[in-house]
Short mmCIF file of C-alpha atoms in Angstrom, two decimals:
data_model
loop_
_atom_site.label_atom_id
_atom_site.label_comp_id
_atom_site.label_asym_id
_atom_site.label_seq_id
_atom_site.Cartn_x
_atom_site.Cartn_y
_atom_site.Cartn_z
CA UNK W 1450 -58.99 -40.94 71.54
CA UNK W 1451 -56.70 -38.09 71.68
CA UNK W 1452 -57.99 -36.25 69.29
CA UNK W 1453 -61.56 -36.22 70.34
CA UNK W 1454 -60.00 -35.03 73.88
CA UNK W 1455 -58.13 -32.04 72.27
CA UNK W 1456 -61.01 -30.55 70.34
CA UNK W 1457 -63.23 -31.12 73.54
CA UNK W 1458 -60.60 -29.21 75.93
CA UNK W 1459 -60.39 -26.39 72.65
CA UNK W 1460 -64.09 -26.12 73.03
CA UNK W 1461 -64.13 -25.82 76.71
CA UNK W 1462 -64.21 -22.37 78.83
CA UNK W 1463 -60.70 -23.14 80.70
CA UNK W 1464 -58.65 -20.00 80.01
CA UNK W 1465 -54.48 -21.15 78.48
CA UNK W 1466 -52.25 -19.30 81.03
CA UNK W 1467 -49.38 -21.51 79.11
CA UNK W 1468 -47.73 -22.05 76.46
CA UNK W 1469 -48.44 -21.87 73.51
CA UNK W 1470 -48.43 -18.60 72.82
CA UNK W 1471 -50.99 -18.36 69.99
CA UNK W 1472 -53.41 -19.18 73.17
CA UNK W 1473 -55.93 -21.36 70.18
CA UNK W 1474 -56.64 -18.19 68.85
CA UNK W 1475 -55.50 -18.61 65.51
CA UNK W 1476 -57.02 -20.38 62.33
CA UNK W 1477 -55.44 -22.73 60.04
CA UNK W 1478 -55.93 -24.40 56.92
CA UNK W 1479 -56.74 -28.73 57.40
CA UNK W 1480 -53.07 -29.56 58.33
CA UNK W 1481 -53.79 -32.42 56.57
CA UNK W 1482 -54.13 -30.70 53.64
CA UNK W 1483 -50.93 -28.65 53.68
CA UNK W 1484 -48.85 -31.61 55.06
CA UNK W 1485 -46.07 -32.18 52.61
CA UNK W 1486 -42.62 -33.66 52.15
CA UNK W 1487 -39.44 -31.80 50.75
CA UNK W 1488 -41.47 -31.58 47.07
CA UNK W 1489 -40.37 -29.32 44.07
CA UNK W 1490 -40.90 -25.60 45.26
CA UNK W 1491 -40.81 -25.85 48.68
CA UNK W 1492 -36.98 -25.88 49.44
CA UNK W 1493 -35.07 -28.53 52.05
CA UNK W 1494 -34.63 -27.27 55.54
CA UNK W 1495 -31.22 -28.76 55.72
CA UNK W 1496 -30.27 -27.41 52.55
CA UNK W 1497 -32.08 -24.21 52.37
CA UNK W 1498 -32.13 -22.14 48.97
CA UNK W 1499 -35.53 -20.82 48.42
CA UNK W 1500 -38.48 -20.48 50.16
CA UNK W 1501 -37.25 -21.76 53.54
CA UNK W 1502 -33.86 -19.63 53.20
CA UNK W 1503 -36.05 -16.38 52.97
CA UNK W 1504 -38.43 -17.19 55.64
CA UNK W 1505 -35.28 -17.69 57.47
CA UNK W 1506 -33.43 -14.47 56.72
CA UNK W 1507 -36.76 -12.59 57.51
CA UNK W 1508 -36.40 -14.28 61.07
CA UNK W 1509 -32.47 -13.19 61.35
CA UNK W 1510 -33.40 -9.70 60.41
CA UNK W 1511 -35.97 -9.34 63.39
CA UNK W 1512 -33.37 -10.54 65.74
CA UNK W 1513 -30.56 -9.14 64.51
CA UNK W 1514 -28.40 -11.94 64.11
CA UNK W 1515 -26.43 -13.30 61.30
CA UNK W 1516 -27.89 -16.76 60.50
CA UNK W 1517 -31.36 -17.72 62.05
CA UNK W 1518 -32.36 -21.44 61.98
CA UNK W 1519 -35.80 -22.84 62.43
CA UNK W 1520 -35.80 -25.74 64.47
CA UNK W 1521 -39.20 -27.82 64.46
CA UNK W 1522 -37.04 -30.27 67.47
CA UNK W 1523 -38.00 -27.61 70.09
CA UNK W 1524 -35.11 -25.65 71.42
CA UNK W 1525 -33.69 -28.64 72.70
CA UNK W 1526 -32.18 -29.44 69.47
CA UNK W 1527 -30.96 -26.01 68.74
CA UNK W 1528 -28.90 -26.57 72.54
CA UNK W 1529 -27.30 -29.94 71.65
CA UNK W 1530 -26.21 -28.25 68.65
CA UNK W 1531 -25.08 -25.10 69.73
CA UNK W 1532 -23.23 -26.75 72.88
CA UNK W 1533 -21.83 -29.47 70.36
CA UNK W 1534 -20.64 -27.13 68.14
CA UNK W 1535 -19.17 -24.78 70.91
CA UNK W 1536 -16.89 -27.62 72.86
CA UNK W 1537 -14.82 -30.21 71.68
CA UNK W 1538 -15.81 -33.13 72.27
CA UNK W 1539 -14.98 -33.82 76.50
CA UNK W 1540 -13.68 -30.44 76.62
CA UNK W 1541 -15.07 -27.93 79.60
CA UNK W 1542 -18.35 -25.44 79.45
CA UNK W 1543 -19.10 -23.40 82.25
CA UNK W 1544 -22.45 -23.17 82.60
CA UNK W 1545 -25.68 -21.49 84.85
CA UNK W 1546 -26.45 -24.55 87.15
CA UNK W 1547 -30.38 -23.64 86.30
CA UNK W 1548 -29.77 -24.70 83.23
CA UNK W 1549 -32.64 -26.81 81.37
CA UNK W 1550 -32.35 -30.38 81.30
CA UNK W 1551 -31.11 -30.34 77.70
CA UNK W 1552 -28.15 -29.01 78.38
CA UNK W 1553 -26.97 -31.61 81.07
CA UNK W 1554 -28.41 -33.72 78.01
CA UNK W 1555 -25.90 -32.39 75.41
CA UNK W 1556 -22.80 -32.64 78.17
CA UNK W 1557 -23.49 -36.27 78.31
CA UNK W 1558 -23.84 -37.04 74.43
CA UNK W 1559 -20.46 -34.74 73.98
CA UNK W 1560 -19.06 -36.23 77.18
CA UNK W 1561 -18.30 -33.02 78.78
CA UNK W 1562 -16.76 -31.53 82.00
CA UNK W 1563 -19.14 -28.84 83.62
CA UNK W 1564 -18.16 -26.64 85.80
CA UNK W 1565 -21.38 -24.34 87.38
CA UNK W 1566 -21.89 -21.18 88.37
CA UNK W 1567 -24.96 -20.99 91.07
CA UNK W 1568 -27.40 -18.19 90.34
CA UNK W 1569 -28.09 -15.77 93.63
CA UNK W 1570 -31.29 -16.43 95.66
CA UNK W 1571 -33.36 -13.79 96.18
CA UNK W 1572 -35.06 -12.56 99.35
CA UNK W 1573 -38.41 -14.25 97.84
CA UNK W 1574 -36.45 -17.36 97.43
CA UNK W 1575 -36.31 -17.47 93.74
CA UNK W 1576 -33.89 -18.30 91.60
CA UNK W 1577 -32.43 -14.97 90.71
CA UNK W 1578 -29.25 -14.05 87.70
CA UNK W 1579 -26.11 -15.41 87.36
CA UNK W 1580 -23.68 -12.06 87.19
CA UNK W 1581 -20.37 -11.20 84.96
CA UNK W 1582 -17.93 -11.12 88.33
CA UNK W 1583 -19.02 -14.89 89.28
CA UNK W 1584 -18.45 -16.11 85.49
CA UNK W 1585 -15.21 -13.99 85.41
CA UNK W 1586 -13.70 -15.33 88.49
CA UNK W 1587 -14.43 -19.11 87.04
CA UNK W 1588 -12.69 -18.02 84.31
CA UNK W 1589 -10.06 -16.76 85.82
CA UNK W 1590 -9.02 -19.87 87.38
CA UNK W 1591 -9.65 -21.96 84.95
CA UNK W 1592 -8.20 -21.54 81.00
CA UNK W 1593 -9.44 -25.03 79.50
CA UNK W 1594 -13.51 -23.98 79.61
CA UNK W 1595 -14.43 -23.45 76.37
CA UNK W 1596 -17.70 -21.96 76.02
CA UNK W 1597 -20.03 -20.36 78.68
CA UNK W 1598 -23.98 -21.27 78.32
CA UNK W 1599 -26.31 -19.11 80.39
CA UNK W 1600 -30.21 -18.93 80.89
CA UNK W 1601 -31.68 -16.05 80.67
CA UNK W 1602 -34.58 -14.99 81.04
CA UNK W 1603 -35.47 -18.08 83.32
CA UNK W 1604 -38.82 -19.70 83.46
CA UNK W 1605 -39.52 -17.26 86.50
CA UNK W 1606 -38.71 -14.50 83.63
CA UNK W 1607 -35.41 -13.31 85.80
CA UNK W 1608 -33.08 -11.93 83.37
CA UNK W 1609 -29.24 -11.77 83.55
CA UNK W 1610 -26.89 -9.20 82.58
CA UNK W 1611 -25.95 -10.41 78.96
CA UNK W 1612 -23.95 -7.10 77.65
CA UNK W 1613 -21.75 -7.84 80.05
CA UNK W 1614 -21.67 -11.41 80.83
CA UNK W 1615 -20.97 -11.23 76.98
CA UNK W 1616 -18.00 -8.86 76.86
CA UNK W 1617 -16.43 -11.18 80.09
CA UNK W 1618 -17.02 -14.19 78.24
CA UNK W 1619 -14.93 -12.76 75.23
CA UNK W 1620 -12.18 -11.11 76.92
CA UNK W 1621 -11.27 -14.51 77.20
CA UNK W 1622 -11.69 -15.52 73.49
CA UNK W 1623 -14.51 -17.56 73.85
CA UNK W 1624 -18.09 -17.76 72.80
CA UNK W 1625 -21.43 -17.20 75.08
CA UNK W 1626 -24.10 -19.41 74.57
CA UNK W 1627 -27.39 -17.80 75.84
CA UNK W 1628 -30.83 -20.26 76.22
CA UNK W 1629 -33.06 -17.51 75.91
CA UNK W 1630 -36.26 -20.26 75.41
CA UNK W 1631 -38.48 -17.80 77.27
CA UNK W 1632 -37.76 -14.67 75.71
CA UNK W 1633 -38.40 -14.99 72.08
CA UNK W 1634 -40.79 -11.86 72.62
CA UNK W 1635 -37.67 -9.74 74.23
CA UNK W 1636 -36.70 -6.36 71.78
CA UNK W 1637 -40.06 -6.04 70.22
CA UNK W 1638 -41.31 -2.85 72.79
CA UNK W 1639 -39.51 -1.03 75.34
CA UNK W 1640 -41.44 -2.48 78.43
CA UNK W 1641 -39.34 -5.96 77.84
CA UNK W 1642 -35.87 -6.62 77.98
CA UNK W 1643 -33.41 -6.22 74.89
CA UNK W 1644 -32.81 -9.87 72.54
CA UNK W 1645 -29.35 -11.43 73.44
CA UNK W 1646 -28.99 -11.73 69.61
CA UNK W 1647 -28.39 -8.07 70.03
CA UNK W 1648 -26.33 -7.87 73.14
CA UNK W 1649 -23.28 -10.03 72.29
CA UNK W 1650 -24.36 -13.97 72.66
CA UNK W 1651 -22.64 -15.83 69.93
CA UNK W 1652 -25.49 -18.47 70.12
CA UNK W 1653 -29.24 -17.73 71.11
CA UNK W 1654 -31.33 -20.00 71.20
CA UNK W 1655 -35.38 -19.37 71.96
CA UNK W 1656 -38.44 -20.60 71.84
CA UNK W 1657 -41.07 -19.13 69.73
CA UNK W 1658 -44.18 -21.29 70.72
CA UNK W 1659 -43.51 -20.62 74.62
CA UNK W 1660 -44.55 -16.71 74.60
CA UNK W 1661 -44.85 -15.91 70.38
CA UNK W 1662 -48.20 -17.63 68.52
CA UNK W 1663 -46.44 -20.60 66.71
CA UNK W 1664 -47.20 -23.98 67.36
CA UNK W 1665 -45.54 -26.05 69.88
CA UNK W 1666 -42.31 -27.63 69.68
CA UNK W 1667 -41.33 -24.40 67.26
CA UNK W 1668 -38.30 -22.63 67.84
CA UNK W 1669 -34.81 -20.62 66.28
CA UNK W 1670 -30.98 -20.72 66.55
CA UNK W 1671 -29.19 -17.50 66.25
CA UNK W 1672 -25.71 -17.47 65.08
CA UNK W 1673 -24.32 -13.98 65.73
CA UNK W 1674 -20.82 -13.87 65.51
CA UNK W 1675 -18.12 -16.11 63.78
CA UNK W 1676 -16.80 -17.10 67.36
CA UNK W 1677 -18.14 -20.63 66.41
CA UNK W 1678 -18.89 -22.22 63.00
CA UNK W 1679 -21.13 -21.82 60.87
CA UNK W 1680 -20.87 -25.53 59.10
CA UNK W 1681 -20.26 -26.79 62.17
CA UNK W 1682 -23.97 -25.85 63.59
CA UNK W 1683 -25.18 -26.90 60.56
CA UNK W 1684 -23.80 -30.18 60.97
CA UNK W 1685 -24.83 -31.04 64.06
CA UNK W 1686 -28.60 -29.31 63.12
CA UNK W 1687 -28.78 -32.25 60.45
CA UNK W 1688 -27.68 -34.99 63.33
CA UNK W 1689 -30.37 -33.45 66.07
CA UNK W 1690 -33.06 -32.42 64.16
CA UNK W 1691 -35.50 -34.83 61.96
CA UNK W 1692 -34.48 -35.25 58.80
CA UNK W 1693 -38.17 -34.92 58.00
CA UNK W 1694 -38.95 -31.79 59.19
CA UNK W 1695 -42.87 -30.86 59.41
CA UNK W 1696 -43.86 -27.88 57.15
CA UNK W 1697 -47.12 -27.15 58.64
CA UNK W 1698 -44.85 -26.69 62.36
CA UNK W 1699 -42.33 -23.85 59.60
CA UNK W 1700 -45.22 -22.58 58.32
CA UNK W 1701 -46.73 -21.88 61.88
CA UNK W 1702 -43.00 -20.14 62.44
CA UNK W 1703 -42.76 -17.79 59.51
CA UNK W 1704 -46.82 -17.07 60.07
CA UNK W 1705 -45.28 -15.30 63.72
CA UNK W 1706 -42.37 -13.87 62.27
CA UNK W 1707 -44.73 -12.24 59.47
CA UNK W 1708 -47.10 -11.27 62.21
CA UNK W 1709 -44.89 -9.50 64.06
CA UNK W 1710 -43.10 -7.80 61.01
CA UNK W 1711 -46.24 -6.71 59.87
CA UNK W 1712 -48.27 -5.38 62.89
CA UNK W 1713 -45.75 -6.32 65.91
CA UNK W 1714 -46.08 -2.99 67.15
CA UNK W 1715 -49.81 -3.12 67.39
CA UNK W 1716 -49.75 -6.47 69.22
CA UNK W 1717 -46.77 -5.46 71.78
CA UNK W 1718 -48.94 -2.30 72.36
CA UNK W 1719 -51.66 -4.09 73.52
CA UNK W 1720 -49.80 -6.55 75.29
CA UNK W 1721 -47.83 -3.73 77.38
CA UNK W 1722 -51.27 -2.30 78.04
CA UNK W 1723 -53.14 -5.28 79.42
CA UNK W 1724 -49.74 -6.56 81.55
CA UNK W 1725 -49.82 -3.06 83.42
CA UNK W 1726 -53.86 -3.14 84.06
CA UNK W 1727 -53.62 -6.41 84.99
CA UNK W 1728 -50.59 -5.41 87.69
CA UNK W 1729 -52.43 -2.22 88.95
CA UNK W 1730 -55.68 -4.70 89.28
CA UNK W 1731 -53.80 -6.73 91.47
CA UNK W 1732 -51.88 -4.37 93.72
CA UNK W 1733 -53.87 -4.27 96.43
CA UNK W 1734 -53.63 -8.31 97.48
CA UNK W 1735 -52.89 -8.84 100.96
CA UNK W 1736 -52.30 -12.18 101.40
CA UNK W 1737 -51.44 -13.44 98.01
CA UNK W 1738 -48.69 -11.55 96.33
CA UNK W 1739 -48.35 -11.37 92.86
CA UNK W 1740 -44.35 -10.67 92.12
CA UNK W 1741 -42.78 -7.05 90.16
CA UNK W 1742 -40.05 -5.87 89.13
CA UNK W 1743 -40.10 -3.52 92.69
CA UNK W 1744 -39.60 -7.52 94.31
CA UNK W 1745 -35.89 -7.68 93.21
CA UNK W 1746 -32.57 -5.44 93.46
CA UNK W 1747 -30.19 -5.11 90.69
CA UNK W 1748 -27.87 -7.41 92.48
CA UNK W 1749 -30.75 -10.24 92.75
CA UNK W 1750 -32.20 -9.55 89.12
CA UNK W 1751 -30.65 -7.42 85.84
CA UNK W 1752 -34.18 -7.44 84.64
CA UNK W 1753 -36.97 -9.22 84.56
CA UNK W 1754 -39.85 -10.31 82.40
CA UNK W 1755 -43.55 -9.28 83.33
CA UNK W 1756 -45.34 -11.08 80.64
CA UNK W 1757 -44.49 -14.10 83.64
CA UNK W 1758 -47.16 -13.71 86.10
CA UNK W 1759 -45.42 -15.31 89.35
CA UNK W 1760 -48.59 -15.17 92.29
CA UNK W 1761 -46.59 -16.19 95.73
CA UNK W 1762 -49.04 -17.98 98.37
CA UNK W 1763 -47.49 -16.27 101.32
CA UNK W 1764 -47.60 -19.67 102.70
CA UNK W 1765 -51.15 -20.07 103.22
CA UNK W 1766 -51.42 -22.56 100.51
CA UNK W 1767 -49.06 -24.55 98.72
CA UNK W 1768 -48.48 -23.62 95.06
CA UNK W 1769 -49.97 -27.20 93.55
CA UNK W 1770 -52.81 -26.17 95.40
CA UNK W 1771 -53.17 -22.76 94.19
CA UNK W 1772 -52.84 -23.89 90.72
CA UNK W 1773 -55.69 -26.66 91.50
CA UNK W 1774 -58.21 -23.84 92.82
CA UNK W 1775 -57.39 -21.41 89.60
CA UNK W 1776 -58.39 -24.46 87.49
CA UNK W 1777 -61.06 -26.22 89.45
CA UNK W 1778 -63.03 -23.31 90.59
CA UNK W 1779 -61.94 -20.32 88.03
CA UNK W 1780 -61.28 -22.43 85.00
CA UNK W 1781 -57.64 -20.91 84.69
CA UNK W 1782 -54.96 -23.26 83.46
CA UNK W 1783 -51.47 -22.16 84.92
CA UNK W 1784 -48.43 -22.97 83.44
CA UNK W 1785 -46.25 -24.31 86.49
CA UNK W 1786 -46.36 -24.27 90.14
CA UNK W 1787 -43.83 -24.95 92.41
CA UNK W 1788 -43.97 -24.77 96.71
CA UNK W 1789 -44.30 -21.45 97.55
CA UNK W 1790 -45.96 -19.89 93.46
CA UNK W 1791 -47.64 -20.65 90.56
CA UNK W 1792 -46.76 -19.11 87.44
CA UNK W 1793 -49.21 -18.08 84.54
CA UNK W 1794 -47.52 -17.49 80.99
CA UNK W 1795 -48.95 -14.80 78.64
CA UNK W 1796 -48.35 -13.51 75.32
CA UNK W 1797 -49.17 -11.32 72.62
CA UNK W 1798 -52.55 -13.02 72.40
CA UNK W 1799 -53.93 -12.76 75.38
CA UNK W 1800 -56.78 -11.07 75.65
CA UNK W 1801 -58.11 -8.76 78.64
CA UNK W 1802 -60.85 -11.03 79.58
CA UNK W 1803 -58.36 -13.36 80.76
CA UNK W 1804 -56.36 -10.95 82.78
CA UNK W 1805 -59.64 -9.82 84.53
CA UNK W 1806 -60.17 -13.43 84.94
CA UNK W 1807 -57.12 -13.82 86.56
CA UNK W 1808 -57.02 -10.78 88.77
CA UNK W 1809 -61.18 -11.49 90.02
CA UNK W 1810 -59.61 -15.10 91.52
CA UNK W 1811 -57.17 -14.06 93.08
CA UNK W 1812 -58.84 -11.18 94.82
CA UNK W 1813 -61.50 -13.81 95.97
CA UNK W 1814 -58.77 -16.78 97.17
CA UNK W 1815 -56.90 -13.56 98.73
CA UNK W 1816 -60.09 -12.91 101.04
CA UNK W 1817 -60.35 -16.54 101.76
CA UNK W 1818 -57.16 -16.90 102.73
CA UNK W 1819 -57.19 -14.72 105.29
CA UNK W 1820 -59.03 -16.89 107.76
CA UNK W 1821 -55.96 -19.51 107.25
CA UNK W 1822 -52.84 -20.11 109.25
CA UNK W 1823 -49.64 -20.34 107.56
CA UNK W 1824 -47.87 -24.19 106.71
CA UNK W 1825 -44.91 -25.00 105.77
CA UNK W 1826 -44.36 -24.28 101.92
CA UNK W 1827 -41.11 -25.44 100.34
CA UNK W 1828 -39.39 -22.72 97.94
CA UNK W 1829 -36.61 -22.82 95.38
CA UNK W 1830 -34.04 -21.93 97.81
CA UNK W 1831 -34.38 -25.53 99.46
CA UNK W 1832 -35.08 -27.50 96.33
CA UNK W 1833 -32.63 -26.75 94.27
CA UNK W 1834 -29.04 -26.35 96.39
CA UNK W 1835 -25.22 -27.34 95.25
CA UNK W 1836 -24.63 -31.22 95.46
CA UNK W 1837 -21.27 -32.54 95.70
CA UNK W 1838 -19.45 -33.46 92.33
CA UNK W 1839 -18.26 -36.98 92.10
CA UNK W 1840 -18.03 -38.37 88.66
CA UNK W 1841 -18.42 -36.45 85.53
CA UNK W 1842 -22.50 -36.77 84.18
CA UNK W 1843 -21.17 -38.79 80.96
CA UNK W 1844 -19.30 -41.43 83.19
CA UNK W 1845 -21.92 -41.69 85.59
CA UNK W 1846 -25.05 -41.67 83.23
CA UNK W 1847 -22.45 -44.61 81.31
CA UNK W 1848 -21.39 -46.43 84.39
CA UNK W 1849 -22.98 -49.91 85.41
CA UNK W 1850 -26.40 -49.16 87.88
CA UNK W 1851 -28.61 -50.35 90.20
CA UNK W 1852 -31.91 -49.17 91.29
CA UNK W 1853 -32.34 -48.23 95.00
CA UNK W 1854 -35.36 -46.78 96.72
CA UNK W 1855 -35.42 -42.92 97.70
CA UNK W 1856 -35.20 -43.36 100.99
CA UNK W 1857 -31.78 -45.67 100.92
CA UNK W 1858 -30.05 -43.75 98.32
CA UNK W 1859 -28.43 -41.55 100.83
CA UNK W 1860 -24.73 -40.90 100.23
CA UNK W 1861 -24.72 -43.08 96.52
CA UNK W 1862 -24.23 -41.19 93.28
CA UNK W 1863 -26.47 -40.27 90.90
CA UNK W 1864 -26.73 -41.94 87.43
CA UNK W 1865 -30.37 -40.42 86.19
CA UNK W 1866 -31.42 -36.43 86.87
CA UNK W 1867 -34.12 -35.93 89.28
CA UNK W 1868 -36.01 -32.80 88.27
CA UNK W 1869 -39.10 -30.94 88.55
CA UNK W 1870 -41.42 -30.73 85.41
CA UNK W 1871 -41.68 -27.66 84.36
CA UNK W 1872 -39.03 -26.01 84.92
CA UNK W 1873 -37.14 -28.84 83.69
CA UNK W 1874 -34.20 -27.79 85.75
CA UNK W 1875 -32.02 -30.80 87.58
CA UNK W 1876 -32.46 -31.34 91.38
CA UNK W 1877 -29.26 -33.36 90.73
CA UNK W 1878 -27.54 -34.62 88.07
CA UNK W 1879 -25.76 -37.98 86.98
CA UNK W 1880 -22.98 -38.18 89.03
CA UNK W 1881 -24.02 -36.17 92.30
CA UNK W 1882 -23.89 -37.19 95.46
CA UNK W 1883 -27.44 -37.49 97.05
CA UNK W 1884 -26.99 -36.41 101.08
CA UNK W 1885 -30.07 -36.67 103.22
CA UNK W 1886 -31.21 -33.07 102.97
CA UNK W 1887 -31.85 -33.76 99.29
CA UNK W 1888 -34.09 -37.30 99.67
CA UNK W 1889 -35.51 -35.29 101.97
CA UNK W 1890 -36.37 -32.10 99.67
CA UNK W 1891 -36.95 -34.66 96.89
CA UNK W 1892 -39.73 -36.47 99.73
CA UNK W 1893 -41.12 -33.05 100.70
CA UNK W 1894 -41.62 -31.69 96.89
CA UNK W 1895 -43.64 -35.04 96.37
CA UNK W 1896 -45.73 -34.44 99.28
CA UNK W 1897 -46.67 -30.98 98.17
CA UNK W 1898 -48.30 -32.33 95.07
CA UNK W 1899 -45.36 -30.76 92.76
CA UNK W 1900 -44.44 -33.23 89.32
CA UNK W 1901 -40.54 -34.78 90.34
CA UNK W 1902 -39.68 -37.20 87.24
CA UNK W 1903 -37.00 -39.18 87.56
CA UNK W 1904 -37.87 -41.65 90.29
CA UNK W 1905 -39.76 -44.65 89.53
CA UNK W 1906 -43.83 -45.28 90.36
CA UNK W 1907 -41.87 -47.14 93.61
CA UNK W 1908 -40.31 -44.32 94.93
CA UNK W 1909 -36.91 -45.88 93.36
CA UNK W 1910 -34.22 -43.98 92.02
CA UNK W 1911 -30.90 -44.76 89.88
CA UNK W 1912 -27.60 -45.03 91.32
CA UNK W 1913 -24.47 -45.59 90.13
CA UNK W 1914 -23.20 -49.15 91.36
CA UNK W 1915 -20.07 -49.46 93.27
#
């Protein structure tokens, strides 16, 4: 029963390096209890004039922004709404080609055309920012995009230059959409990056269960600006998200946003505090390497975010099997890994044991792995390249299909997204051309124990049918 197995794993010793970011530290009422309806008193999300208007202007103040919606969808509903209410309907977005699945998701339902802009590698082979000259030259050459949607901080925590990816974006009189999922904890102490609600996005959208302590699935819209409208996001808020909309999941959001009105400062204190031990703790690794902000150049990264703990194997080890060891021998569940990393998420509430946790494995894998020779790791760089365009993802996710195995799929087109999960972020997408380098990367990723959906239990994969 699944709820006998989630109060045995909440009573087990296995440390959350992962979202959610109230880490099952916090107490609650019996949900059941508290589990209402729209009743007398307690205000209608989609028509919010009492207690749910407050607790959302208390959540627009922190931020900064003009209207702040909760969203109990995830932020996936705050991005089909945003992007809906952005772009006309098969109109043109430029957006970051790391973009999370949702928003190839809301260019299908809106039938858009996409045009990307490819975020720079960087010499450890992530994925680093997207920059204001490539989004400006796009621009240039093109007058019919519409919007520009950008991700930032990514799930590596690589930030992007919003001030002035914002002030390109509206030289040319349109809005900036900013999927700033991760960062929901950004402007709250000087250690982390500013909020883009406060750097010139018209739409923000972020997660507050990923690194805040609200329950998962939680998360806000920002409006900022008048660059899009108002009734317009409100509209498409009442198409995406439930009509029934769970108060114990808006409780769980204003409970963070109180927490961090309240005694923020003391929290973001102790996070900054623990982050930098933990970093100095770890400093002295010599075959694991566990990434900083001295890692990246300006040109590779505006910023980045430190709460995400990125170890690299050094190519001893793939990064499945990292995260395996952490969990199997140290009790340490990791958020992600891909070929060459693993990445653990903190937050707020974290608490030191679980940074010294952390930092005692990996000084003992580090000495094991010394006696190892080096294999062949895949990294970021080869899995996620620039796949030839055929058809538009709306006509090729609505075109007639057949389904092909992997390994014959070779120069056919897309018609599902292959991607990893987590990230979340498309391999390719409906209406790519698949080449043999990519089965290939697709074959390798499988083979290295990382999580590829998109391809059935036979190996078989969509295609559009000629």
């Amino acid at each position: 029963m699944l709820e006998k197995r989630l109060y045995q794993h909440a009573q087990s010793d296995i440390y959350p390096f992962h979202m959610p970011g109230h880490k099952r530290r916090l107490t609650m009422a019996n949900p059941f209890e508290a589990d209402i309806t729209e009743i007398e008193g307690f205000d209608n999300l989609h028509h919010a004039a009492g207690i749910l208007k407050e607790a959302q202007e208390q959540a627009a103040r922190l931020y900064g922004s003009q209207y702040a919606y909760y969203l109990v969808n995830g932020s996936t509903c705050g991005i089909l709404a945003a992007v809906s209410a952005a772009v006309s309907r098969g109109g043109k977005i430029l957006v970051a080609r790391n973009s999370h699945r949702a928003v190839y998701n809301a260019i299908c339902l809106r039938q858009l055309k996409p045009e990307y802009v490819y975020p720079q590698f960087t010499n450890s082979g992530l994925q680093g920012q997207v920059t204001a000259s490539q989004i400006e030259k796009i621009l240039e050459q093109d007058e019919e995009i519409e919007a520009v949607l950008v991700t930032s901080p990514t799930y590596d925590g690589v930030v992007s230059d919003i001030k002035k990816i914002a002030d390109t974006v509206h030289s040319h009189k349109i809005p900036l959409i900013v999927d700033e999922a991760h960062g929901a904890h950004f402007g709250f102490y000087p250690s982390f990056p500013e909020n883009a609600t406060k750097l010139g996005a018209d739409l923000v959208i972020m997660s507050t269960h990923k690194t805040l302590p609200a329950f998962t699935q939680t998360a806000l819209l920002h409006l900022c600006s008048e660059r899009v409208d108002r009734t317009e996001i409100e509209r498409y808020l009442s198409i995406y998200e439930t009509s029934s909309p769970s108060y114990i999941l808006m409780a769980g959001i204003n409970r963070c946003m109180c927490m961090i009105e309240k005694d923020g400062e003391f929290y973001f204190k102790e996070y900054d505090k623990n982050l930098k031990a933990f970093y100095r703790s770890v400093s002295d690794l010599k075959n694991l390497h566990v990434i900083t902000r001295e890692d990246f150049t300006k040109k590779e990264a505006w910023d980045i975010d430190t709460g995400k703990i990125l170890t690299g194997t050094g190519g001893y080890v793939t990064g499945a099997a990292l995260k395996e060891m952490l969990l199997c021998r140290y009790r340490l569940q990791t958020e992600m890994a891909c070929g060459n990393y693993v990445t653990a998420m903190t937050s707020i509430l974290d608490e030191p044991s679980g940074f010294e946790r952390l930092s005692h494995a990996l000084h003992e894998l580090d000495e094991e792995l010394a006696d190892k020779e080096k294999i062949p790791v895949i990294t970021p760089e080869e899995i996620y390249r620039s796949p030839r365009k055929v058809l538009e993802p709306s006509e090729a996710g609505e075109a007639a299909r057949e389904e092909v195995l992997l390994t014959e799929a070779c120069g056919n087109i897309a018609a599902d997204e292959i991607h990893l999960y987590p990230p979340g972020i498309p391999v390719i997408v409906p209406g790519e051309q698949l080449d043999a380098q990519l089965v290939e990367t697709i074959e390798r990723c499988l083979a290295q124990g990382l999580e590829v959906e998109g391809l059935s239990e036979q190996m078989r994969i969509n295609i559009v049918k000629m």
